[in-house]
Tab-separated table of C-alpha atoms in Angstrom:
chain	number	residue	atom	x	y	z
O	1	UNK	CA	25.319	-11.142	15.770
O	2	UNK	CA	25.614	-11.806	19.464
O	3	UNK	CA	23.069	-14.010	21.186
O	4	UNK	CA	22.159	-14.073	24.839
O	5	UNK	CA	24.075	-16.985	26.301
O	6	UNK	CA	21.704	-17.388	29.271
O	7	UNK	CA	18.780	-18.523	27.135
O	8	UNK	CA	18.935	-21.722	25.140
O	9	UNK	CA	16.155	-23.316	23.176
O	10	UNK	CA	13.192	-21.345	21.897
O	11	UNK	CA	13.629	-17.785	20.722
O	12	UNK	CA	11.296	-14.830	20.977
O	13	UNK	CA	10.598	-13.724	17.438
O	14	UNK	CA	7.857	-12.634	15.077
O	15	UNK	CA	7.613	-12.899	11.299
O	16	UNK	CA	5.353	-10.552	9.383
O	17	UNK	CA	4.278	-10.722	5.737
O	18	UNK	CA	4.592	-7.375	3.955
O	19	UNK	CA	4.389	-5.883	0.485
O	20	UNK	CA	6.356	-2.932	-0.881
O	21	UNK	CA	4.028	0.014	-1.363
O	22	UNK	CA	4.461	2.744	-3.954
O	23	UNK	CA	5.006	5.285	-1.161
O	24	UNK	CA	8.233	3.486	-0.162
O	25	UNK	CA	9.978	3.452	-3.551
O	26	UNK	CA	12.145	5.917	-5.438
O	27	UNK	CA	11.865	6.809	-9.132
O	28	UNK	CA	13.450	3.447	-10.035
O	29	UNK	CA	10.682	1.629	-8.088
O	30	UNK	CA	13.275	0.386	-5.601
O	31	UNK	CA	12.706	0.826	-1.870
O	32	UNK	CA	14.537	3.916	-0.677
O	33	UNK	CA	17.207	2.853	1.847
O	34	UNK	CA	15.703	5.045	4.574
O	35	UNK	CA	12.513	2.967	4.646
O	36	UNK	CA	14.168	-0.186	5.980
O	37	UNK	CA	14.299	1.186	9.550
O	38	UNK	CA	10.528	1.702	9.250
O	39	UNK	CA	10.127	-1.983	8.411
O	40	UNK	CA	12.334	-2.826	11.411
O	41	UNK	CA	10.120	-0.636	13.621
O	42	UNK	CA	6.932	-2.352	12.444
O	43	UNK	CA	8.398	-5.766	13.286
O	44	UNK	CA	9.906	-4.516	16.572
O	45	UNK	CA	6.498	-3.226	17.736
O	46	UNK	CA	4.933	-6.634	16.995
O	47	UNK	CA	7.745	-8.373	18.876
O	48	UNK	CA	7.354	-6.073	21.893
O	49	UNK	CA	3.618	-6.777	21.828
O	50	UNK	CA	4.330	-10.531	21.822
O	51	UNK	CA	6.646	-10.015	24.799
O	52	UNK	CA	3.892	-8.079	26.550
O	53	UNK	CA	5.940	-4.904	26.997
O	54	UNK	CA	4.913	-2.358	24.362
O	55	UNK	CA	6.156	1.207	24.060
O	56	UNK	CA	3.056	2.316	25.994
O	57	UNK	CA	3.952	-0.152	28.777
O	58	UNK	CA	7.520	1.173	28.810
O	59	UNK	CA	6.303	4.724	29.226
O	60	UNK	CA	3.850	3.720	31.982
O	61	UNK	CA	6.757	2.225	33.960
O	62	UNK	CA	8.696	5.499	33.672
O	63	UNK	CA	11.193	4.523	30.973
O	64	UNK	CA	11.810	5.424	27.360
O	65	UNK	CA	13.777	3.032	25.134
O	66	UNK	CA	15.395	5.079	22.368
O	67	UNK	CA	17.246	3.369	19.551
O	68	UNK	CA	20.922	4.157	20.163
O	69	UNK	CA	22.425	2.024	17.404
O	70	UNK	CA	21.141	0.807	14.040
O	71	UNK	CA	22.907	-1.482	11.585
O	72	UNK	CA	21.559	-2.381	8.166
O	73	UNK	CA	23.140	-4.691	5.598
O	74	UNK	CA	21.533	-4.214	2.187
O	75	UNK	CA	22.003	-7.411	0.192
O	76	UNK	CA	19.376	-7.109	-2.569
O	77	UNK	CA	16.910	-4.308	-3.279
O	78	UNK	CA	13.217	-4.588	-2.529
O	79	UNK	CA	11.028	-3.444	-5.420
O	80	UNK	CA	7.527	-2.062	-5.830
O	81	UNK	CA	4.828	-4.660	-5.039
O	82	UNK	CA	7.398	-7.250	-3.946
O	83	UNK	CA	6.163	-9.628	-1.266
O	84	UNK	CA	8.551	-10.075	1.643
O	85	UNK	CA	8.699	-11.287	5.216
O	86	UNK	CA	10.453	-9.527	8.036
O	87	UNK	CA	11.506	-11.377	11.154
O	88	UNK	CA	12.444	-9.621	14.381
O	89	UNK	CA	14.207	-11.711	17.018
O	90	UNK	CA	15.096	-10.672	20.565
O	91	UNK	CA	18.823	-11.291	21.102
O	92	UNK	CA	19.692	-9.416	24.334
O	93	UNK	CA	17.584	-7.849	27.058
O	94	UNK	CA	19.398	-7.897	30.408
O	95	UNK	CA	21.391	-4.687	29.917
O	96	UNK	CA	19.975	-3.383	26.662
O	97	UNK	CA	17.448	-4.421	24.050
O	98	UNK	CA	19.113	-5.903	20.992
O	99	UNK	CA	16.863	-7.076	18.183
O	100	UNK	CA	17.995	-8.742	14.957
O	101	UNK	CA	16.024	-8.372	11.720
O	102	UNK	CA	15.910	-10.506	8.602
O	103	UNK	CA	14.033	-9.548	5.430
O	104	UNK	CA	13.405	-12.403	2.987
O	105	UNK	CA	11.769	-12.405	-0.454
O	106	UNK	CA	8.655	-14.580	-0.247
O	107	UNK	CA	8.936	-16.032	-3.769
O	108	UNK	CA	12.633	-16.896	-3.842
O	109	UNK	CA	13.398	-17.119	-0.085
O	110	UNK	CA	16.497	-14.987	-0.816
O	111	UNK	CA	17.770	-12.862	2.042
O	112	UNK	CA	17.267	-9.239	1.078
O	113	UNK	CA	18.369	-7.306	4.152
O	114	UNK	CA	19.755	-7.955	7.627
O	115	UNK	CA	19.738	-5.506	10.470
O	116	UNK	CA	20.045	-4.939	14.175
O	117	UNK	CA	18.914	-2.275	16.612
O	118	UNK	CA	20.092	-1.533	20.140
O	119	UNK	CA	17.990	0.330	22.683
O	120	UNK	CA	18.799	1.446	26.228
O	121	UNK	CA	16.301	2.138	28.983
O	122	UNK	CA	16.266	5.789	29.992
O	123	UNK	CA	14.608	6.718	33.302
O	124	UNK	CA	12.217	9.607	32.754
O	125	UNK	CA	11.837	12.475	33.399
O	126	UNK	CA	15.402	12.540	34.749
O	127	UNK	CA	16.809	11.222	31.438
O	128	UNK	CA	19.191	8.839	33.191
O	129	UNK	CA	20.484	5.969	31.054
O	130	UNK	CA	20.096	2.604	32.761
O	131	UNK	CA	22.833	-0.002	32.384
O	132	UNK	CA	20.627	-2.819	33.602
O	133	UNK	CA	17.173	-3.492	32.214
O	134	UNK	CA	14.292	-2.460	34.451
O	135	UNK	CA	12.559	-5.253	36.348
O	136	UNK	CA	9.349	-4.794	34.357
O	137	UNK	CA	11.130	-5.646	31.093
O	138	UNK	CA	12.915	-8.649	32.604
O	139	UNK	CA	9.644	-9.951	34.063
O	140	UNK	CA	7.867	-9.554	30.708
O	141	UNK	CA	10.610	-11.389	28.812
O	142	UNK	CA	10.642	-14.191	31.393
O	143	UNK	CA	6.841	-14.526	31.136
O	144	UNK	CA	7.018	-14.580	27.313
O	145	UNK	CA	9.642	-17.337	27.399
O	146	UNK	CA	7.528	-19.291	29.903
O	147	UNK	CA	4.459	-18.959	27.670
O	148	UNK	CA	6.526	-20.096	24.691
O	149	UNK	CA	7.802	-23.129	26.614
O	150	UNK	CA	4.247	-23.990	27.700
O	151	UNK	CA	2.984	-24.042	24.097
O	152	UNK	CA	2.675	-27.325	22.298
O	153	UNK	CA	5.376	-27.687	19.600
O	154	UNK	CA	2.862	-27.318	16.759
O	155	UNK	CA	1.639	-24.017	18.291
O	156	UNK	CA	5.076	-22.401	18.371
O	157	UNK	CA	4.670	-20.534	15.091
O	158	UNK	CA	5.358	-16.830	14.903
O	159	UNK	CA	2.727	-14.271	15.842
């Protein structure tokens, strides 16, 4: 998965602990494949919050950021009541938002699922796709990286 070559060093990411609920499983007690994008969305919202540019902030600046591409690699199934962690990591942001996802079983540390989403900024209400990220997003990402760099090494855990 492509990384942004302009940024070296710390990454903007979040890792969330989760548990598979009964409402997410099929009759075999395995997570239905269509629920993985929901897990991605939960992690993506936390990452955007850490960046300081939530969906509400996007809308206030006059842009929507629809998902235009979604990739999911199912490696192992998640099962009812299984404990897992999902990590969302910002990979690109200058022309589009690209976020990588990694789902790991807490007990075994096995990788369960990998994924990636791509989002473009769309100027509203005109519905004009932007091919460069709006200044507000770039400023928020820069500020998040600065805050990360200003943290002491022992404080640089995930939110």
